Amino acid sequence: MINKLGWKIGGEQGEGLESTAEIFSTVINTLGYHMYSTRDFASRIKGGHSNSKICISEERINVIDYKTDILIAFDQATLDSYIPELDENSIIIADAKIKPEISEEIKGLVAVFPITDLAKEIANPIIKNIITLGICSALLDIDSKIFYDMIEAKFSSKGEEIVNTNIQAFDKGREIMNDFMAENNINDKYYLKKLNPTHKNMWLVGNHAAGLGALAAGCRMYAGYPITPATEIMEYLFDKLPLVNGAYIQTEDEIAALGVAIGANFAGVRAMTATSGPGISLMTEFLGMAAMAEQPVVIVDVQRGGPSSGLPTKTEQSDIFHAVYGGTGDASRIVLAPISVEDCFYTMIDAFNMAEKFQTPVIVLMDLQLGMNKATVPNFDFSKVQIDRGNLLKQEEITEEDIIYFKRYATDVLVSNRTIPGQKGGIHNANSYEHSVVGLPSEVKRNTIRQKEKRSNKIESALVEKPFELNEYNDEKDILLVGVNSTYGVLNKAAKQLQEQGMKIDTMHIRQIYPVAQPIRDTFDKYRKIYIVEHNHNKQLRTVIASKYHNSEKIGSLLKYDGDIYYTHELVEQLLEEEK
């Protein structure tokens, strides 16, 4: 009997493997287990190898374990590619249709079933995915009724005959696996421990958590253009914004998307867009305009492999330079970075509040692993949601009604008062030119200096309440591992493993990349050596932080930039090599 499991399915893209993984994981969630997932798929609609992996644990989990306990193969590439993940306790389930060639290097028990042929006998090949679920149900000793209910919910709209056909396929999968287990004396080796869950966790992707966070933060307008891996945010808000009387606009491109979002914020509506590397490149000019005109707007950048079109379906953290510095002139901006699927929700609250409080664009950087893959998370605490609209004035707060222009860009304060169109006494000019205190174009040197200093100083002062999360495992401060986005779990697991070898390692995960918070620098001072772990070649996070730290020589880098996620053993090996 087990309470921890690595489950992986692989095959040709477009065969319905993702649906199999989705149904399977949804059932596991009802059992009270925690999960964390990853997907590897090609940048195409159909064809090419793909896989989904789900790590399951009785304890909360936020890292992908390298080991695979159950491997389901619908193509030869699955059997050939993941041999290192298997051991003698693994079980490999292969479809006879692929005429599997079993390498001598494969460890574990191999079961070859005529899954596709059985599916054809029952109905059609696509139903092989339901047979696969039956196989897993028997192997893990999961009650059939849970799957029956899932099948009923999924297919009832298509009629009773379709429901019964799918149940028949499921039962056939259970039958062939039960026979195999009896023949091989497997008994309860792979049975999942029965839990008594007191509540049900949510099972969702980071993109959806960010979308819900935006709604909770008061976002009522989304403008965007589809792009992997950020499209799920757009699709989520397309469904949900009408429920709160919000508006959704799919624009002709990313340039227009940001322009519309800026315009909505100018009119007083909290608005956002979401994109990835190629899209944020196109948005650069409007980012500069929003900074110049001191207009709040939130942009989510779900990073993928770059540059240019790059690797649309692979993980990378290489938009950091662009997020912080991208564009002409002095126009750095606030850059936030959630550390988990759960934190995607809360970071969006911070983003909208910071955008209005400091009247500037806020970029929320995520990576593909965090945005597109699922984790179990507890229900969000909506009591933590506080809306801060900064110096946005109500009509009764505008006292100078007899003047022609409102001093929207006053330089005697760090953040000036803000009005919206239609407010009496609040009229001002807003454009992309350097301007006077009322927004009219100005080339007066004294004014230029004051406006530039104001815009820069307000950004440097903009700090969220919790700019990082620090996990201290030792009283002695020797090594600090620092990461961002989806590396949170792997950093903590690596630190704990190396602690068993006598190393003193703590971890920090940064939630605010820019401006670099003084508490980050103060924490760095306590350690002999800092290693910044990131998914890019140019040491982008290290460069940004080191530029603001007085002792940058003690900051090292641990890098991975092949498009794949970090695994714990890889990080451990890199660190041990550096510490020789």
Coordinates of C-alpha atoms in Angstrom, one line a residue:
M1 CA 0.0 0.0 0.0
I2 CA 1.3 3.5 -0.9
N3 CA 0.6 7.1 0.0
K4 CA 2.9 8.7 -2.7
L5 CA 2.9 8.1 -6.4
G6 CA 4.4 9.4 -9.7
W7 CA 2.0 8.7 -12.5
K8 CA 2.9 9.5 -16.2
I9 CA 1.1 9.0 -19.5
G10 CA 2.7 9.5 -22.9
G11 CA 1.8 9.2 -26.5
E12 CA 1.0 11.0 -29.7
Q13 CA -0.4 14.5 -29.2
G14 CA -4.1 14.6 -30.1
E15 CA -4.9 11.1 -28.8
G16 CA -6.8 12.3 -25.8
L17 CA -4.0 11.8 -23.2
E18 CA -4.7 15.1 -21.6
S19 CA -8.3 14.2 -21.0
T20 CA -7.2 10.9 -19.4
A21 CA -4.9 12.7 -17.1
E22 CA -7.6 15.3 -16.3
I23 CA -10.2 12.7 -15.3
F24 CA -7.7 10.6 -13.4
S25 CA -6.4 13.6 -11.4
T26 CA -9.9 14.9 -10.7
V27 CA -10.8 11.5 -9.1
I28 CA -7.5 11.5 -7.1
N29 CA -8.5 15.0 -5.8
T30 CA -11.8 13.6 -4.4
L31 CA -9.8 11.1 -2.4
G32 CA -8.0 13.9 -0.4
Y33 CA -4.6 13.5 -2.0
H34 CA -2.4 16.5 -2.9
M35 CA -1.0 16.7 -6.4
Y36 CA 1.4 18.7 -8.6
S37 CA 1.6 18.2 -12.3
T38 CA 3.6 19.0 -15.4
R39 CA 3.1 18.6 -19.2
D40 CA 5.5 18.3 -22.0
F41 CA 3.9 18.8 -25.4
A42 CA 4.9 20.0 -28.9
S43 CA 3.9 23.4 -30.4
R44 CA 1.3 21.9 -32.7
I45 CA -2.3 20.9 -32.5
K46 CA -1.8 17.2 -33.4
G47 CA 1.1 14.9 -33.7
G48 CA 4.5 14.7 -32.0
H49 CA 5.2 13.1 -28.6
S50 CA 3.6 14.5 -25.5
N51 CA 3.3 13.5 -21.9
S52 CA 1.6 14.4 -18.6
K53 CA 3.0 13.6 -15.2
I54 CA 1.1 13.9 -11.9
C55 CA 2.8 13.6 -8.6
I56 CA 0.5 12.4 -5.8
S57 CA 1.1 12.6 -2.1
E58 CA -0.7 12.4 1.2
E59 CA 1.4 15.5 2.2
R60 CA 1.2 18.8 0.4
I61 CA 3.5 18.7 -2.7
N62 CA 4.9 21.4 -4.9
V63 CA 7.7 19.7 -6.8
I64 CA 7.8 17.1 -9.6
D65 CA 9.6 14.0 -8.4
Y66 CA 11.9 12.5 -11.1
K67 CA 10.9 9.0 -10.2
T68 CA 7.9 7.5 -12.1
D69 CA 6.0 4.6 -10.4
I70 CA 3.3 4.1 -13.1
L71 CA 4.2 4.7 -16.8
I72 CA 1.5 4.4 -19.4
A73 CA 2.8 4.2 -22.9
F74 CA 0.8 4.8 -26.1
D75 CA 3.9 5.2 -28.3
Q76 CA 7.5 3.8 -28.4
A77 CA 8.9 7.2 -27.5
T78 CA 7.4 6.9 -24.0
L79 CA 9.1 3.6 -23.5
D80 CA 12.4 4.9 -24.7
S81 CA 12.5 8.4 -23.2
Y82 CA 11.8 7.8 -19.5
I83 CA 13.9 4.8 -18.6
P84 CA 16.0 6.8 -16.1
E85 CA 12.8 7.6 -14.2
L86 CA 12.0 3.9 -13.5
D87 CA 13.1 1.5 -10.9
E88 CA 12.4 -2.1 -9.9
N89 CA 9.2 -1.0 -8.2
S90 CA 7.8 0.8 -11.2
I91 CA 5.1 -0.7 -13.5
I92 CA 5.0 0.0 -17.2
I93 CA 1.6 -0.3 -19.0
A94 CA 1.9 -0.4 -22.8
D95 CA -0.7 -0.6 -25.6
A96 CA -0.1 -3.7 -27.7
K97 CA -1.0 -1.6 -30.8
I98 CA 2.5 0.1 -30.8
K99 CA 4.2 -3.3 -30.8
P100 CA 6.4 -2.2 -27.9
E101 CA 10.1 -2.9 -27.9
I102 CA 11.1 -3.3 -24.3
S103 CA 14.7 -2.3 -23.6
E104 CA 16.8 -4.4 -21.3
E105 CA 17.5 -1.2 -19.4
I106 CA 13.8 -0.9 -18.3
K107 CA 13.4 -1.7 -14.7
G108 CA 10.1 -2.8 -13.2
L109 CA 7.2 -4.9 -14.2
V110 CA 5.9 -4.5 -17.8
A111 CA 2.2 -5.1 -18.7
V112 CA 1.2 -5.1 -22.4
F113 CA -2.6 -4.9 -23.0
P114 CA -4.5 -4.7 -26.3
I115 CA -6.0 -1.4 -25.2
T116 CA -6.8 0.1 -28.6
D117 CA -8.1 -3.3 -30.0
L118 CA -10.5 -3.6 -27.0
A119 CA -11.6 0.0 -27.6
K120 CA -12.4 -0.8 -31.2
E121 CA -14.4 -3.9 -30.1
I122 CA -16.5 -1.8 -27.7
A123 CA -17.0 1.3 -29.7
N124 CA -14.0 3.2 -31.3
P125 CA -10.3 3.8 -30.6
I126 CA -10.8 7.0 -28.6
I127 CA -12.5 5.1 -25.8
K128 CA -9.1 3.6 -25.0
N129 CA -8.6 6.4 -22.6
I130 CA -11.6 5.2 -20.5
I131 CA -10.1 1.6 -20.6
T132 CA -6.9 3.1 -19.3
L133 CA -8.8 4.7 -16.4
G134 CA -10.2 1.3 -15.6
I135 CA -6.7 -0.2 -15.5
C136 CA -5.5 2.5 -13.1
S137 CA -8.6 2.1 -10.9
A138 CA -7.9 -1.6 -10.4
L139 CA -4.2 -1.2 -9.9
L140 CA -4.6 1.6 -7.3
D141 CA -7.8 0.0 -5.8
I142 CA -9.9 3.1 -6.4
D143 CA -13.7 2.6 -6.0
S144 CA -15.3 2.2 -9.4
K145 CA -18.3 4.2 -8.3
I146 CA -16.2 7.4 -8.3
F147 CA -15.3 6.9 -11.9
Y148 CA -18.9 5.9 -12.8
D149 CA -20.1 9.2 -11.4
M150 CA -17.4 11.0 -13.3
I151 CA -18.4 9.3 -16.6
E152 CA -22.0 10.0 -15.9
A153 CA -21.3 13.7 -15.4
K154 CA -19.1 13.9 -18.5
F155 CA -21.2 12.1 -21.0
S156 CA -24.8 12.3 -19.7
S157 CA -25.6 15.1 -22.2
K158 CA -24.8 12.7 -25.0
G159 CA -27.3 10.1 -24.0
E160 CA -27.6 6.9 -21.9
E161 CA -26.0 4.7 -24.6
I162 CA -22.8 6.7 -24.6
V163 CA -22.7 6.6 -20.8
N164 CA -23.1 2.8 -20.8
T165 CA -20.5 2.3 -23.5
N166 CA -17.9 4.3 -21.5
I167 CA -18.8 2.3 -18.3
Q168 CA -18.4 -0.9 -20.3
A169 CA -14.9 0.3 -21.4
F170 CA -14.0 1.2 -17.9
D171 CA -15.0 -2.2 -16.6
K172 CA -13.0 -3.9 -19.3
G173 CA -9.9 -2.0 -18.1
R174 CA -10.5 -3.1 -14.5
E175 CA -11.0 -6.7 -15.7
I176 CA -7.7 -7.0 -17.6
M177 CA -5.7 -5.4 -14.8
N178 CA -7.3 -7.5 -12.1
D179 CA -6.4 -10.6 -14.1
F180 CA -2.8 -9.4 -14.6
M181 CA -2.4 -8.6 -10.9
A182 CA -3.7 -12.1 -10.0
E183 CA -1.3 -13.7 -12.4
N184 CA 1.7 -11.8 -11.2
N185 CA 0.9 -11.9 -7.4
I186 CA 0.9 -8.1 -7.2
N187 CA -1.7 -8.1 -4.4
D188 CA -2.0 -4.6 -2.8
K189 CA 1.5 -3.3 -3.7
Y190 CA 0.1 -0.3 -5.6
Y191 CA -3.1 0.2 -3.6
L192 CA -3.5 3.8 -2.6
K193 CA -3.9 4.3 1.1
K194 CA -7.5 5.3 2.0
L195 CA -7.6 8.8 3.4
N196 CA -10.3 10.6 5.4
P197 CA -10.3 14.1 3.9
T198 CA -12.0 16.8 5.9
H199 CA -12.3 19.1 3.0
K200 CA -11.7 19.1 -0.8
N201 CA -8.8 21.1 -2.2
M202 CA -9.1 23.0 -5.5
W203 CA -7.2 21.5 -8.4
L204 CA -6.4 24.3 -10.8
V205 CA -3.7 25.8 -13.0
G206 CA -1.9 29.0 -12.2
N207 CA -3.5 30.9 -15.1
H208 CA -6.9 30.3 -13.6
A209 CA -5.8 31.2 -10.2
A210 CA -4.5 34.5 -11.6
G211 CA -7.7 35.1 -13.5
L212 CA -9.8 34.6 -10.3
G213 CA -7.4 36.8 -8.4
A214 CA -7.9 39.6 -11.0
L215 CA -11.7 39.3 -10.5
A216 CA -11.3 39.4 -6.7
A217 CA -9.1 42.5 -7.1
G218 CA -11.9 44.3 -8.9
C219 CA -10.7 43.8 -12.5
R220 CA -13.7 44.4 -14.8
M221 CA -12.2 44.6 -18.2
Y222 CA -9.8 42.3 -20.0
A223 CA -8.3 43.0 -23.4
G224 CA -6.1 40.4 -25.0
Y225 CA -4.9 38.4 -27.9
P226 CA -4.4 34.6 -27.7
I227 CA -0.8 33.3 -27.1
T228 CA 0.6 30.2 -25.5
P229 CA 1.1 29.9 -22.5
A230 CA -1.2 32.8 -21.4
T231 CA -4.4 32.0 -23.3
E232 CA -6.0 30.2 -20.4
I233 CA -6.2 33.5 -18.5
M234 CA -8.1 35.1 -21.4
E235 CA -10.4 32.1 -21.8
Y236 CA -11.1 32.1 -18.0
L237 CA -12.0 35.8 -17.9
F238 CA -14.1 35.4 -21.1
D239 CA -16.3 33.1 -19.2
K240 CA -16.3 34.9 -15.8
L241 CA -16.2 38.6 -16.5
P242 CA -19.9 38.7 -17.7
L243 CA -20.9 37.3 -14.3
V244 CA -19.6 40.4 -12.6
N245 CA -20.8 42.8 -15.3
G246 CA -17.4 43.1 -16.7
A247 CA -16.2 43.4 -20.3
Y248 CA -14.0 41.2 -22.5
I249 CA -12.4 42.3 -25.7
Q250 CA -10.3 40.2 -28.0
T251 CA -8.2 42.7 -29.9
E252 CA -6.4 42.3 -33.3
D253 CA -3.0 42.1 -31.7
E254 CA -1.1 42.6 -28.4
I255 CA -0.4 46.3 -29.1
A256 CA -4.1 47.0 -29.3
A257 CA -4.7 44.9 -26.2
L258 CA -2.5 47.0 -24.0
G259 CA -3.8 50.2 -25.5
V260 CA -7.4 49.2 -24.6
A261 CA -6.4 48.2 -21.1
I262 CA -4.6 51.5 -20.5
G263 CA -7.7 53.4 -21.8
A264 CA -10.0 51.5 -19.5
N265 CA -7.8 52.3 -16.5
F266 CA -7.7 56.0 -17.6
A267 CA -11.5 55.9 -17.4
G268 CA -11.4 54.5 -13.9
V269 CA -12.0 50.8 -14.6
R270 CA -9.5 48.2 -13.3
A271 CA -8.3 46.4 -16.5
M272 CA -5.5 44.1 -17.5
T273 CA -4.0 42.0 -20.3
A274 CA -2.0 38.8 -20.4
T275 CA 0.6 37.7 -22.9
S276 CA 4.0 36.0 -23.3
G277 CA 7.4 37.0 -24.7
P278 CA 6.5 37.9 -28.3
G279 CA 3.5 39.8 -27.1
I280 CA 5.2 41.8 -24.4
S281 CA 7.8 42.8 -27.0
L282 CA 5.0 44.3 -29.1
M283 CA 3.6 46.1 -26.0
T284 CA 6.8 47.9 -25.2
E285 CA 5.8 51.3 -26.7
F286 CA 2.5 51.3 -24.8
L287 CA 4.4 50.3 -21.6
G288 CA 6.5 53.5 -22.0
M289 CA 3.4 55.6 -22.6
A290 CA 1.7 54.2 -19.5
A291 CA 4.8 55.0 -17.5
M292 CA 5.0 58.6 -18.9
A293 CA 1.3 59.3 -18.5
E294 CA 1.3 57.6 -15.0
Q295 CA -1.6 55.3 -15.9
P296 CA -2.1 52.1 -13.9
V297 CA -2.4 48.9 -15.8
V298 CA -1.6 45.2 -15.0
I299 CA 0.1 42.9 -17.5
V300 CA 0.6 39.2 -16.9
D301 CA 3.6 37.7 -18.8
V302 CA 3.5 33.9 -18.7
Q303 CA 7.1 33.3 -19.8
R304 CA 8.1 30.7 -22.4
G305 CA 11.2 29.8 -24.3
G306 CA 12.6 32.7 -26.3
P307 CA 13.7 34.9 -28.0
S308 CA 11.1 35.6 -30.6
S309 CA 8.7 32.7 -31.2
G310 CA 11.3 30.5 -29.5
L311 CA 9.8 27.5 -27.7
P312 CA 6.1 28.3 -27.2
T313 CA 5.4 25.2 -25.0
K314 CA 8.6 25.1 -22.9
T315 CA 9.5 26.6 -19.5
E316 CA 11.9 29.6 -19.3
Q317 CA 12.3 32.7 -17.1
S318 CA 14.0 34.9 -19.6
D319 CA 11.7 38.0 -19.8
I320 CA 13.0 39.5 -16.6
F321 CA 15.3 42.0 -18.3
H322 CA 12.4 43.1 -20.6
A323 CA 9.9 43.3 -17.7
V324 CA 12.2 45.5 -15.6
Y325 CA 14.1 47.6 -18.2
G326 CA 12.4 47.0 -21.6
G327 CA 11.7 50.2 -23.5
T328 CA 13.2 53.6 -24.2
G329 CA 13.9 56.3 -21.7
D330 CA 13.9 56.0 -17.9
A331 CA 10.9 53.8 -17.4
S332 CA 11.6 50.9 -15.0
R333 CA 8.4 49.4 -13.5
I334 CA 7.1 47.3 -10.7
V335 CA 7.6 43.6 -11.4
L336 CA 5.9 40.9 -9.3
A337 CA 6.3 37.1 -9.4
P338 CA 4.1 34.6 -7.7
I339 CA 5.8 31.6 -6.1
S340 CA 3.0 29.0 -6.5
V341 CA -0.4 28.3 -8.0
E342 CA -2.0 29.5 -4.8
D343 CA 0.1 32.7 -4.8
C344 CA -1.0 33.5 -8.3
F345 CA -4.3 34.5 -6.8
Y346 CA -2.9 36.8 -4.1
T347 CA -0.2 38.3 -6.3
M348 CA -2.9 39.6 -8.6
I349 CA -4.4 41.5 -5.7
D350 CA -1.1 43.1 -5.0
A351 CA -0.6 43.9 -8.7
F352 CA -3.9 45.9 -9.1
N353 CA -3.4 47.7 -5.8
M354 CA 0.2 48.6 -6.6
A355 CA -0.7 49.8 -10.1
E356 CA -3.2 52.3 -8.8
K357 CA -1.3 53.2 -5.6
F358 CA 1.7 54.1 -7.7
Q359 CA 0.0 55.0 -10.9
T360 CA 2.2 52.9 -13.1
P361 CA 2.3 49.6 -15.1
V362 CA 2.8 46.5 -13.0
I363 CA 4.0 43.3 -14.7
V364 CA 3.3 40.0 -13.1
L365 CA 5.9 37.5 -14.3
M366 CA 4.9 33.8 -14.3
D367 CA 6.6 30.9 -16.1
L368 CA 4.9 28.2 -18.2
Q369 CA 5.2 25.5 -15.6
L370 CA 3.5 27.7 -13.0
G371 CA 0.9 29.1 -15.5
M372 CA -0.2 26.0 -17.4
N373 CA 0.1 23.2 -14.9
K374 CA -2.0 22.2 -12.0
A375 CA -1.6 21.9 -8.3
T376 CA -4.0 21.2 -5.4
V377 CA -4.5 24.4 -3.4
P378 CA -6.7 25.2 -0.4
N379 CA -9.6 27.5 -0.8
F380 CA -8.6 31.1 -1.2
D381 CA -9.0 33.4 1.8
F382 CA -11.1 36.3 0.5
S383 CA -10.8 38.1 3.9
K384 CA -7.3 38.9 2.8
V385 CA -8.5 40.7 -0.3
Q386 CA -8.2 44.5 0.3
I387 CA -8.8 47.0 -2.5
D388 CA -6.5 50.1 -2.4
R389 CA -7.2 52.6 -5.3
G390 CA -4.5 55.0 -4.1
N391 CA -5.0 58.7 -4.8
L392 CA -8.0 58.2 -7.1
L393 CA -10.2 61.1 -6.1
K394 CA -14.0 61.0 -5.6
Q395 CA -15.9 64.0 -7.0
E396 CA -16.4 65.5 -3.5
E397 CA -12.6 65.4 -3.0
I398 CA -11.9 67.6 -6.0
T399 CA -11.8 71.1 -4.4
E400 CA -10.4 73.3 -7.1
E401 CA -13.5 73.3 -9.4
D402 CA -12.9 76.9 -10.6
I403 CA -9.6 76.2 -12.4
I404 CA -9.2 75.2 -16.0
Y405 CA -6.8 72.3 -15.5
F406 CA -6.3 69.9 -12.7
K407 CA -2.7 69.4 -11.4
R408 CA -2.7 65.7 -12.3
Y409 CA 1.2 65.5 -12.4
A410 CA 2.1 67.7 -9.4
T411 CA 5.7 67.2 -8.5
D412 CA 5.6 68.3 -4.8
V413 CA 4.4 64.8 -3.9
L414 CA 5.7 61.4 -4.8
V415 CA 2.3 60.2 -6.1
S416 CA 0.0 62.9 -7.3
N417 CA -3.8 62.9 -7.1
R418 CA -5.7 61.3 -10.0
T419 CA -9.0 62.0 -11.6
I420 CA -11.0 60.3 -14.3
P421 CA -12.8 61.8 -17.3
G422 CA -16.1 63.4 -16.5
Q423 CA -15.2 64.6 -13.0
K424 CA -15.9 68.3 -12.6
G425 CA -12.6 70.1 -11.9
G426 CA -10.5 67.2 -12.9
I427 CA -9.7 67.9 -16.5
H428 CA -6.1 67.4 -17.5
N429 CA -4.1 66.2 -20.5
A430 CA -2.7 62.7 -20.7
N431 CA -0.3 61.6 -23.5
S432 CA 3.1 60.2 -24.3
Y433 CA 5.0 63.5 -24.2
E434 CA 6.9 64.9 -21.3
H435 CA 4.5 67.2 -19.6
S436 CA 3.8 70.0 -17.1
V437 CA 1.9 69.4 -13.9
V438 CA -1.4 69.6 -15.8
G439 CA -0.3 67.3 -18.6
L440 CA 0.4 69.8 -21.3
P441 CA 3.6 69.1 -23.4
S442 CA 6.6 70.8 -21.7
E443 CA 10.3 71.0 -22.5
V444 CA 11.2 73.2 -19.6
K445 CA 14.4 71.7 -18.1
R446 CA 13.5 72.2 -14.5
N447 CA 10.1 70.5 -15.0
T448 CA 11.7 67.7 -17.0
I449 CA 14.1 66.9 -14.1
R450 CA 11.3 67.0 -11.5
Q451 CA 9.0 64.8 -13.5
K452 CA 11.7 62.2 -14.2
E453 CA 12.8 62.1 -10.6
K454 CA 9.2 61.8 -9.4
R455 CA 8.5 58.8 -11.7
S456 CA 11.7 57.1 -10.8
N457 CA 11.5 57.7 -7.1
K458 CA 8.0 56.5 -6.7
I459 CA 8.9 53.2 -8.4
E460 CA 11.9 52.7 -6.1
S461 CA 9.6 53.2 -3.1
A462 CA 7.0 50.7 -4.3
L463 CA 7.1 47.6 -2.1
V464 CA 4.5 44.9 -1.5
E465 CA 3.9 43.8 2.0
K466 CA 5.7 40.5 1.5
P467 CA 8.4 40.8 -1.2
F468 CA 9.8 37.3 -0.6
E469 CA 9.3 34.1 1.3
L470 CA 12.2 32.9 3.4
N471 CA 12.5 29.2 4.6
E472 CA 15.1 28.9 7.3
Y473 CA 16.2 25.3 8.0
N474 CA 19.3 26.1 10.0
D475 CA 20.5 28.4 12.8
E476 CA 23.8 28.9 11.0
K477 CA 23.6 31.1 7.9
D478 CA 25.9 29.6 5.3
I479 CA 24.2 29.2 1.9
L480 CA 21.0 30.8 0.6
L481 CA 19.3 29.4 -2.5
V482 CA 17.2 32.1 -4.3
G483 CA 14.6 31.4 -6.9
V484 CA 11.5 32.7 -8.6
N485 CA 8.2 31.2 -9.9
S486 CA 8.0 27.4 -10.3
T487 CA 11.4 26.6 -8.7
Y488 CA 9.9 27.1 -5.2
G489 CA 9.4 23.4 -4.5
V490 CA 12.6 22.1 -5.9
L491 CA 14.7 24.7 -4.0
N492 CA 13.2 23.6 -0.7
K493 CA 13.5 19.9 -1.4
A494 CA 17.1 20.3 -2.5
A495 CA 17.9 22.2 0.7
K496 CA 16.4 19.5 2.9
Q497 CA 18.3 16.7 1.0
L498 CA 21.6 18.6 1.4
Q499 CA 20.9 19.3 5.0
E500 CA 21.1 15.5 5.5
Q501 CA 24.7 15.7 4.1
G502 CA 25.6 18.3 6.7
M503 CA 25.2 21.4 4.5
K504 CA 23.5 24.5 6.0
I505 CA 21.1 25.8 3.3
D506 CA 18.1 28.1 3.5
T507 CA 15.9 29.2 0.6
M508 CA 14.4 32.4 -0.5
H509 CA 11.7 32.8 -3.1
I510 CA 11.2 36.3 -4.5
R511 CA 7.7 37.7 -5.0
Q512 CA 8.8 41.2 -6.1
I513 CA 11.6 41.3 -8.6
Y514 CA 11.7 45.1 -9.0
P515 CA 12.2 47.3 -7.2
V516 CA 14.7 45.1 -5.3
A517 CA 13.5 45.3 -1.7
Q518 CA 15.9 46.4 1.0
P519 CA 14.9 43.4 3.2
I520 CA 16.2 41.1 0.4
R521 CA 19.6 42.8 0.6
D522 CA 19.6 42.7 4.4
T523 CA 18.9 39.0 4.3
F524 CA 21.7 38.4 1.8
D525 CA 24.2 40.0 4.2
K526 CA 23.7 37.2 6.7
Y527 CA 25.0 34.4 4.3
R528 CA 28.4 33.4 3.2
K529 CA 27.2 32.5 -0.3
I530 CA 24.0 33.1 -2.3
Y531 CA 23.1 31.1 -5.4
I532 CA 20.3 32.4 -7.6
V533 CA 18.5 29.6 -9.5
E534 CA 16.8 30.5 -12.7
H535 CA 15.6 29.2 -16.1
N536 CA 17.7 31.4 -18.5
H537 CA 21.2 31.7 -19.8
N538 CA 22.0 35.3 -19.1
K539 CA 21.6 35.3 -15.4
Q540 CA 18.8 37.8 -15.6
L541 CA 17.5 37.7 -12.0
R542 CA 21.0 37.7 -10.6
T543 CA 21.9 40.7 -12.8
V544 CA 18.9 42.7 -11.6
I545 CA 19.5 41.9 -7.9
A546 CA 23.3 42.3 -8.0
S547 CA 22.9 45.8 -9.5
K548 CA 21.3 46.8 -6.2
Y549 CA 23.5 44.9 -3.8
H550 CA 26.8 46.1 -2.4
N551 CA 28.5 42.7 -2.2
S552 CA 27.5 41.1 -5.6
E553 CA 30.7 39.0 -5.7
K554 CA 29.2 36.5 -3.3
I555 CA 26.2 35.9 -5.6
G556 CA 26.5 32.9 -7.8
S557 CA 24.2 31.4 -10.4
L558 CA 22.7 28.0 -11.0
L559 CA 21.1 27.8 -14.4
K560 CA 18.9 25.6 -16.6
Y561 CA 17.7 26.7 -20.0
D562 CA 16.8 23.6 -22.1
G563 CA 13.0 24.2 -21.8
D564 CA 12.5 21.5 -19.2
I565 CA 11.7 22.0 -15.5
Y566 CA 14.3 21.7 -12.7
Y567 CA 14.5 18.3 -11.0
T568 CA 15.8 18.1 -7.5
H569 CA 18.8 15.8 -8.3
E570 CA 19.9 18.3 -11.0
L571 CA 20.0 21.2 -8.6
V572 CA 21.7 19.2 -6.0
E573 CA 24.4 18.1 -8.4
Q574 CA 24.9 21.7 -9.6
L575 CA 25.3 23.0 -6.1
L576 CA 27.7 20.3 -5.0
E577 CA 29.9 21.0 -8.0
E578 CA 30.0 24.7 -7.2
E579 CA 30.8 24.0 -3.6
K580 CA 33.8 21.7 -4.3

